mmCIF file of C-alpha atoms in Angstrom:
data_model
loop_
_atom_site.group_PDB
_atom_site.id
_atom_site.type_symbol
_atom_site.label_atom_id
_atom_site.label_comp_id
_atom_site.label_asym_id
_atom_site.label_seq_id
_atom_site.Cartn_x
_atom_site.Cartn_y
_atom_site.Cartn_z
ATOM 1 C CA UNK A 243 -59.898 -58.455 38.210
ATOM 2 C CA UNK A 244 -58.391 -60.811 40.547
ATOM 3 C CA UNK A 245 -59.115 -60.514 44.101
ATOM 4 C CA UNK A 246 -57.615 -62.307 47.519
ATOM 5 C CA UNK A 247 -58.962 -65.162 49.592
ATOM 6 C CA UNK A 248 -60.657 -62.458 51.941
ATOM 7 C CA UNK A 249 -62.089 -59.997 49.402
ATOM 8 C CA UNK A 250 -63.714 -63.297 47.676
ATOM 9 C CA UNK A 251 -65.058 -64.672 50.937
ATOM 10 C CA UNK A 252 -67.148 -61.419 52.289
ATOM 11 C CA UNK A 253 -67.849 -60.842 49.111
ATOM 12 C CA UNK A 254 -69.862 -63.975 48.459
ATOM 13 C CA UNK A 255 -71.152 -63.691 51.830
ATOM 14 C CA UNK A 256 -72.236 -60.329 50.798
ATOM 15 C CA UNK A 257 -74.044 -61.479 48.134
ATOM 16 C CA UNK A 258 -75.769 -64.506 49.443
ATOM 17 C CA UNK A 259 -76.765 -61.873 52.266
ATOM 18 C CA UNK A 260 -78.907 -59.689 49.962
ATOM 19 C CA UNK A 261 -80.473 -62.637 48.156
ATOM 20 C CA UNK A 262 -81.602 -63.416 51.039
ATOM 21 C CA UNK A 263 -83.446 -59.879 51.652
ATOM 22 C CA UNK A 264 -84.702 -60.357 47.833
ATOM 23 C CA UNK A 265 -86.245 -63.406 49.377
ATOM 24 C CA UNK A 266 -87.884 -61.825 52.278
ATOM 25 C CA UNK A 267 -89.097 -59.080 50.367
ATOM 26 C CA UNK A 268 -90.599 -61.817 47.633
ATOM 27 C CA UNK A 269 -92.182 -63.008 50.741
ATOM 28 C CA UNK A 270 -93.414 -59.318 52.024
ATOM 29 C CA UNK A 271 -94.732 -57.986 48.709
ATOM 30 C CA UNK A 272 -96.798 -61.799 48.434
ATOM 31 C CA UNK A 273 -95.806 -62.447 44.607
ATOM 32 C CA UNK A 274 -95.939 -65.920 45.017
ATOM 33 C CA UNK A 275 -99.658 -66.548 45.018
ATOM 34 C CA UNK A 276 -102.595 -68.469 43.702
ATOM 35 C CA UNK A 277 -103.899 -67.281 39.786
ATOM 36 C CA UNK A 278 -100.378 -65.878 39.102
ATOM 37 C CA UNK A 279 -98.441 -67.501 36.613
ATOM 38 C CA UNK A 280 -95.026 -68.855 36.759
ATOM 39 C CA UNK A 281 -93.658 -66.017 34.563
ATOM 40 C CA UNK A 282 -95.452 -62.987 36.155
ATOM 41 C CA UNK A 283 -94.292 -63.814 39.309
ATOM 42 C CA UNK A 284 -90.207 -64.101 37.885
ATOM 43 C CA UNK A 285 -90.764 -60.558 36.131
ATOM 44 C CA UNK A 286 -92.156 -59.440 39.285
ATOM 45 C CA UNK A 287 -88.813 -60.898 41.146
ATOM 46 C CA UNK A 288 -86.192 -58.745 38.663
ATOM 47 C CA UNK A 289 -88.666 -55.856 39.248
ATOM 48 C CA UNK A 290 -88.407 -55.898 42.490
ATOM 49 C CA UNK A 291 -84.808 -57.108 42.774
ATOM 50 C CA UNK A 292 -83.977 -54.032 40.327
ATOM 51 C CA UNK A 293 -86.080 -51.695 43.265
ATOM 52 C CA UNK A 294 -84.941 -52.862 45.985
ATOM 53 C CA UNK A 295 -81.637 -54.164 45.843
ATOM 54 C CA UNK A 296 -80.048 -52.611 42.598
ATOM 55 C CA UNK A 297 -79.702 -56.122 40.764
ATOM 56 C CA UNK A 298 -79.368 -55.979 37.015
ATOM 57 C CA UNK A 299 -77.487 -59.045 36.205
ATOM 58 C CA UNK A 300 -78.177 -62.880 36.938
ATOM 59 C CA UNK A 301 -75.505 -65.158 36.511
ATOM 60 C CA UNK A 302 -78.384 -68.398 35.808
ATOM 61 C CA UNK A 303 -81.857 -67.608 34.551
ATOM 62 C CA UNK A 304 -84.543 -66.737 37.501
ATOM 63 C CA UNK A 305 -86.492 -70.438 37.873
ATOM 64 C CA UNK A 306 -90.311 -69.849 39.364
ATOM 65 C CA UNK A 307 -92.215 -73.637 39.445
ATOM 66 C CA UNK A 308 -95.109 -74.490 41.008
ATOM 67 C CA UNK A 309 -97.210 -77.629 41.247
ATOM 68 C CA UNK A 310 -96.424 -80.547 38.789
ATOM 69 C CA UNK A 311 -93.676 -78.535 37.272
ATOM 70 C CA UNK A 312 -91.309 -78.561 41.096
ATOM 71 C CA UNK A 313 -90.416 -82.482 39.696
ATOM 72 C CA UNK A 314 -88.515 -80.440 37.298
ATOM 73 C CA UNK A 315 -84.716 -80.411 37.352
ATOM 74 C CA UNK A 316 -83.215 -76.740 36.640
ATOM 75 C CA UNK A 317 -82.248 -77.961 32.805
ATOM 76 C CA UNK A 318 -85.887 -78.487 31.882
ATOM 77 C CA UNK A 319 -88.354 -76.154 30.500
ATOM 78 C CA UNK A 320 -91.674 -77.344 30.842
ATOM 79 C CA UNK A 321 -95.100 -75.318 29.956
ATOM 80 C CA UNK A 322 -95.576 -72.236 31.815
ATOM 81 C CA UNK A 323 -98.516 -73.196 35.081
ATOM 82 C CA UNK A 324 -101.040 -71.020 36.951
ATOM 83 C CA UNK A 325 -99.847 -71.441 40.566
ATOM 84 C CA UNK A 326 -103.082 -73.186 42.267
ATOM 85 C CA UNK A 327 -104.490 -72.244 45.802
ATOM 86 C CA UNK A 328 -103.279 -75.142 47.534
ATOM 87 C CA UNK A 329 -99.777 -75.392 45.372
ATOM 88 C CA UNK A 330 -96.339 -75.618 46.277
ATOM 89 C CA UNK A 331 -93.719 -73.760 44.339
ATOM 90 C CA UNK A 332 -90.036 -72.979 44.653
ATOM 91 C CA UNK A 333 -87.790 -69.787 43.318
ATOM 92 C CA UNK A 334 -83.966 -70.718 42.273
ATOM 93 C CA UNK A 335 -82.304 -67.305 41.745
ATOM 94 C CA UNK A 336 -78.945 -66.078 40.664
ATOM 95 C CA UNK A 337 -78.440 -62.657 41.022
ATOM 96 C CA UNK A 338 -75.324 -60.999 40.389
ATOM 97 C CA UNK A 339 -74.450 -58.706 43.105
ATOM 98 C CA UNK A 340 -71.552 -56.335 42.301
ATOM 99 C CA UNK A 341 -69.296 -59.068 41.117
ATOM 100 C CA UNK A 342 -70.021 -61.527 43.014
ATOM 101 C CA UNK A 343 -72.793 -64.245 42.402
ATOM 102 C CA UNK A 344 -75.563 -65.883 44.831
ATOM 103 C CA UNK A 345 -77.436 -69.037 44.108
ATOM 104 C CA UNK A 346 -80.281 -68.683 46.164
ATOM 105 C CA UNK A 347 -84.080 -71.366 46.285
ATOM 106 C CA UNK A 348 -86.413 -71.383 49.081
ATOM 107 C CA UNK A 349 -89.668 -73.482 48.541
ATOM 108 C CA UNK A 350 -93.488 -71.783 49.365
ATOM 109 C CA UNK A 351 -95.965 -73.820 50.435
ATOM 110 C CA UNK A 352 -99.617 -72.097 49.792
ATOM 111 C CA UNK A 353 -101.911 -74.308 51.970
ATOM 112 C CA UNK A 354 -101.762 -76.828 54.605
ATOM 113 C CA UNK A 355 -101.337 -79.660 52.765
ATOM 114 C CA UNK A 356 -99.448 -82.032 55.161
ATOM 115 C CA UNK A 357 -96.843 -83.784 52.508
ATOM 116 C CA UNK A 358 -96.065 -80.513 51.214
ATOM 117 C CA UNK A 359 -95.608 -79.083 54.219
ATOM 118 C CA UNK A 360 -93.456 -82.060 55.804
ATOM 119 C CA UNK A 361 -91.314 -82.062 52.533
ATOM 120 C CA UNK A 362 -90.946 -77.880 52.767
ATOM 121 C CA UNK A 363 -89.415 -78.875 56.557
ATOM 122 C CA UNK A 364 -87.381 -81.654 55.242
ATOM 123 C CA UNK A 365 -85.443 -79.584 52.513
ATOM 124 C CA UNK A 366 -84.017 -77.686 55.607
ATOM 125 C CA UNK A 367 -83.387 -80.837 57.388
ATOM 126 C CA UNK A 368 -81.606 -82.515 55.012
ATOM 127 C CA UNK A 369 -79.810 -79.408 53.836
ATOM 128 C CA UNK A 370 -78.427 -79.257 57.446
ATOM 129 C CA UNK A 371 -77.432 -82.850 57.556
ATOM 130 C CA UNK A 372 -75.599 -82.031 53.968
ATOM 131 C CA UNK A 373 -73.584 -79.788 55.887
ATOM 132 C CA UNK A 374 -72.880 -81.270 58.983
ATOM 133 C CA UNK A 375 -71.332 -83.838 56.843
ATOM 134 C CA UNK A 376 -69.470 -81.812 54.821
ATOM 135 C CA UNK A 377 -68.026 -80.450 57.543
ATOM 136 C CA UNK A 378 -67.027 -83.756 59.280
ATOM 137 C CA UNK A 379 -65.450 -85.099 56.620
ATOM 138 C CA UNK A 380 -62.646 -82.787 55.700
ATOM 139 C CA UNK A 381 -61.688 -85.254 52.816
ATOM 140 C CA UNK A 382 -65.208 -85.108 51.276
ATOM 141 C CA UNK A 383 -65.617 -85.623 47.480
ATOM 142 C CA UNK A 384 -68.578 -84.375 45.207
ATOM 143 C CA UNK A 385 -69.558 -88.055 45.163
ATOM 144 C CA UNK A 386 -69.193 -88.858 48.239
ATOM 145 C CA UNK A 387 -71.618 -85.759 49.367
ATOM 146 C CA UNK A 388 -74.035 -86.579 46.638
ATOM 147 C CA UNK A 389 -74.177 -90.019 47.744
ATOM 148 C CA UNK A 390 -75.182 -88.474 51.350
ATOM 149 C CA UNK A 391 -77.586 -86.675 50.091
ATOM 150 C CA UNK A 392 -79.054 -89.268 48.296
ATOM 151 C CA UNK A 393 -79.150 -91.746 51.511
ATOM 152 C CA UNK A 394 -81.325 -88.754 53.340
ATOM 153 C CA UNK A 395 -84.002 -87.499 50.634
ATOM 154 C CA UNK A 396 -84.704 -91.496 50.549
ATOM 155 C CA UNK A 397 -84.565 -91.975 54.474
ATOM 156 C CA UNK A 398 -87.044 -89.016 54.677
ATOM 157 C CA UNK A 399 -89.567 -90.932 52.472
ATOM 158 C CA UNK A 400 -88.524 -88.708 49.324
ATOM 159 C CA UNK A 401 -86.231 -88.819 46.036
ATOM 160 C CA UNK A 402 -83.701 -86.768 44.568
ATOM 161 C CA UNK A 403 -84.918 -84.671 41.733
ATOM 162 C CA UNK A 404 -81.682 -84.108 39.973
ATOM 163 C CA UNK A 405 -78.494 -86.163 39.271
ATOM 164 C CA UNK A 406 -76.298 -83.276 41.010
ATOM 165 C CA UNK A 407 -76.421 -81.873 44.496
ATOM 166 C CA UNK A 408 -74.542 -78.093 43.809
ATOM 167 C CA UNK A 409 -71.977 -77.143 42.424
ATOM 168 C CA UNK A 410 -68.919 -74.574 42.524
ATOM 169 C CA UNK A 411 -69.815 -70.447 42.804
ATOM 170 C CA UNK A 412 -67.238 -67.490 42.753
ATOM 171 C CA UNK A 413 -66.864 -63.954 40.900
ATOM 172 C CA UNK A 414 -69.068 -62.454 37.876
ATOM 173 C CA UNK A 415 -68.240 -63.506 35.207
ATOM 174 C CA UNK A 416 -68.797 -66.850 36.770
ATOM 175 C CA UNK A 417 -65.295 -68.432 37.863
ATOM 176 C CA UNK A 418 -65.844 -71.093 35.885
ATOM 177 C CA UNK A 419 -69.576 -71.423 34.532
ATOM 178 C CA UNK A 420 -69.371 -75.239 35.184
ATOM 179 C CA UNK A 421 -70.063 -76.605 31.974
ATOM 180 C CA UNK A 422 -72.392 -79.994 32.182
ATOM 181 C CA UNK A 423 -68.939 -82.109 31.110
ATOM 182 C CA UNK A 424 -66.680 -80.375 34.268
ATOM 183 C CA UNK A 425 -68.037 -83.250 36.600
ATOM 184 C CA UNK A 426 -65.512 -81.894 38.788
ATOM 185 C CA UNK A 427 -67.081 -78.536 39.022
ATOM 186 C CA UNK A 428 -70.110 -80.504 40.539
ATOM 187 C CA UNK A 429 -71.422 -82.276 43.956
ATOM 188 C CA UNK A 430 -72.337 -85.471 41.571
ATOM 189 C CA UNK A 431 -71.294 -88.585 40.977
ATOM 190 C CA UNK A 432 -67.797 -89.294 39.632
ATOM 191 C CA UNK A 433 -66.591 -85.923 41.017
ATOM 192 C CA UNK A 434 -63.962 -87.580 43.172
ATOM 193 C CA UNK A 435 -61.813 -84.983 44.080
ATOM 194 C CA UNK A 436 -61.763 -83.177 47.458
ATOM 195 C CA UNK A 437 -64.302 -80.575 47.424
ATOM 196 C CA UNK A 438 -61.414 -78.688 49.490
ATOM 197 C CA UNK A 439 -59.011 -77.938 47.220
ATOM 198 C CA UNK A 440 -57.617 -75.015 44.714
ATOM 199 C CA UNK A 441 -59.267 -74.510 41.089
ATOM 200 C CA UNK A 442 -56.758 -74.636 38.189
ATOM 201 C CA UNK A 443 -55.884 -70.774 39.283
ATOM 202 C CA UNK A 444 -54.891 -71.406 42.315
ATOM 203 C CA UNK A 445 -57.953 -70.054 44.523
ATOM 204 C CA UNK A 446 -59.967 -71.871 47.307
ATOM 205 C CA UNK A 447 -63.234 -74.063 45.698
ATOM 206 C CA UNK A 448 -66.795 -72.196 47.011
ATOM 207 C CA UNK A 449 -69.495 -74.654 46.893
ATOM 208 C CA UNK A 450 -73.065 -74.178 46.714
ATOM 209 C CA UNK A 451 -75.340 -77.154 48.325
ATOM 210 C CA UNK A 452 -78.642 -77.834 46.742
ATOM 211 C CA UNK A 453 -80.915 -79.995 47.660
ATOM 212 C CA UNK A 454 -84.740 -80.655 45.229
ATOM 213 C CA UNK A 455 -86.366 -83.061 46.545
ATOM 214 C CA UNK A 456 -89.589 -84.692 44.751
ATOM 215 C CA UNK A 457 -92.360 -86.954 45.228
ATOM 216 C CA UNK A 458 -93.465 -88.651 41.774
ATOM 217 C CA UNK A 459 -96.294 -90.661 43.017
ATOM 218 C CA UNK A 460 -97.970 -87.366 44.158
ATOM 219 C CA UNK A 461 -96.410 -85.210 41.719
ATOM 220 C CA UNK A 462 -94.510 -81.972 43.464
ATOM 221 C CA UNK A 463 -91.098 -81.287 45.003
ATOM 222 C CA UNK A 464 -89.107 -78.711 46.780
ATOM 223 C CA UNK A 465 -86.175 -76.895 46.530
ATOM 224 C CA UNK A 466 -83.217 -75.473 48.578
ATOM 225 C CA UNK A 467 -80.086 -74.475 47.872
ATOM 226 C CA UNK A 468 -77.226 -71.762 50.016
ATOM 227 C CA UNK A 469 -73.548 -71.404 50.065
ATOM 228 C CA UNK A 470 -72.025 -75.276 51.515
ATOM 229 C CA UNK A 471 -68.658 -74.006 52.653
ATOM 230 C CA UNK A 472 -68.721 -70.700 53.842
ATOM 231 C CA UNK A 473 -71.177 -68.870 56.891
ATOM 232 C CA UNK A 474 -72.526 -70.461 60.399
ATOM 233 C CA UNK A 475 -71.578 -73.894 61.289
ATOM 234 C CA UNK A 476 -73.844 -76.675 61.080
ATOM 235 C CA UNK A 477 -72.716 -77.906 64.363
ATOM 236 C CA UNK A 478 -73.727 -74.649 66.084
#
């Protein structure tokens, strides 16, 4: 089904809304938590994503990581880890709701470990600054946002864990699941087209901004990642 400019807007909205109620009731019913393991807590997620909000479909598998495994980029699979009492660990979700899809991550930080905790604040700081950019530069490519985002994670004292920054997000089935060759389809290098601008069927491009930061000398990272184009301003 096609739908107009305005359906597809609240719509994603919509969805991005609820994932983030799946997140605060991840957060509520404590499932991410020392001597649970990386998989328990995802089937506990769909569980209570099934509950609670009705979700049945994911557009991307559910990611849980914690500890060594955060330096992880989403196309990796490394052995399944035992979250640790003074861990940090980050969920990357894709629920499908109705048809439209979220990308949702949020980063939990167990202790009071000071990097950990400065790098949980930073991921919303330089998420922010993404933004602000984004929204400054009305001519913006995927490179040239990437490259941003590169400049802060190392300004903040950290590293980018992956060689993309986000990436386009629509309707289920996914608009166009951007295949790892589409660079255009991606906030990366080489995407040098305007971000704003219509796909090949003539609808607006809805980006999602992600931002994992890592620190390989002490071996964790973060992760957060929202709709780019679409909700408040950064500027507010």
């Amino acid at each position: 089904m096609v739908f107009d400019e305005e359906t597809r807007v609240h719509g994603l909205l919509a969805a991005q809304a609820k994932a983030e109620e799946l997140f605060d009731a991840i957060v509520e019913h404590d499932l991410v938590r020392a001597g649970r393991s990386e998989i328990e807590v995802s089937k506990d997620i769909h569980a209570l994503a099934r509950k609670v909000l009705g979700v049945a479909r994911y557009w991307h598998a559910r990611i849980v990581r914690a500890g060594v495994n955060t330096l992880q980029p989403y196309d990796q699979s490394p052995p399944v880890r035992v979250i640790e009492p003074d861990d940090i660990a980050f969920c990357d979700l894709g629920p499908v709701f109705e048809e439209w899809e979220a990308d949702f991550g949020r980063t939990f930080v167990l202790g009071d470990d000071p990097d950990k905790l400065r790098l949980r604040d930073d991921l919303a700081h330089v998420w922010d600054n993404g933004r602000r950019y984004f929204e400054r530069n009305p001519e913006v490519t995927g490179e040239d946002l990437y490259e941003f985002m590169e400049r802060q994670a190392h300004e903040a004292g950290w590293e980018l864990g992956a060689g993309f920054s986000g990436h386009l997000v629509g309707q289920f089935p996914h608009d166009m699941v951007p295949p790892p060759d589409d660079i255009h389809s991606y906030i990366t290098r080489g995407s040098d087209r305007p971000m704003r601008r219509m796909d090949d069927t003539g609808r607006v491009c809805h980006w999602i901004l992600e931002v994992h930061l890592v620190d390989r000398q002490r071996q964790f990272g973060g992760f957060r990642e929202e709709l780019l184009d679409l909700g408040g301003s950064a500027e507010a």
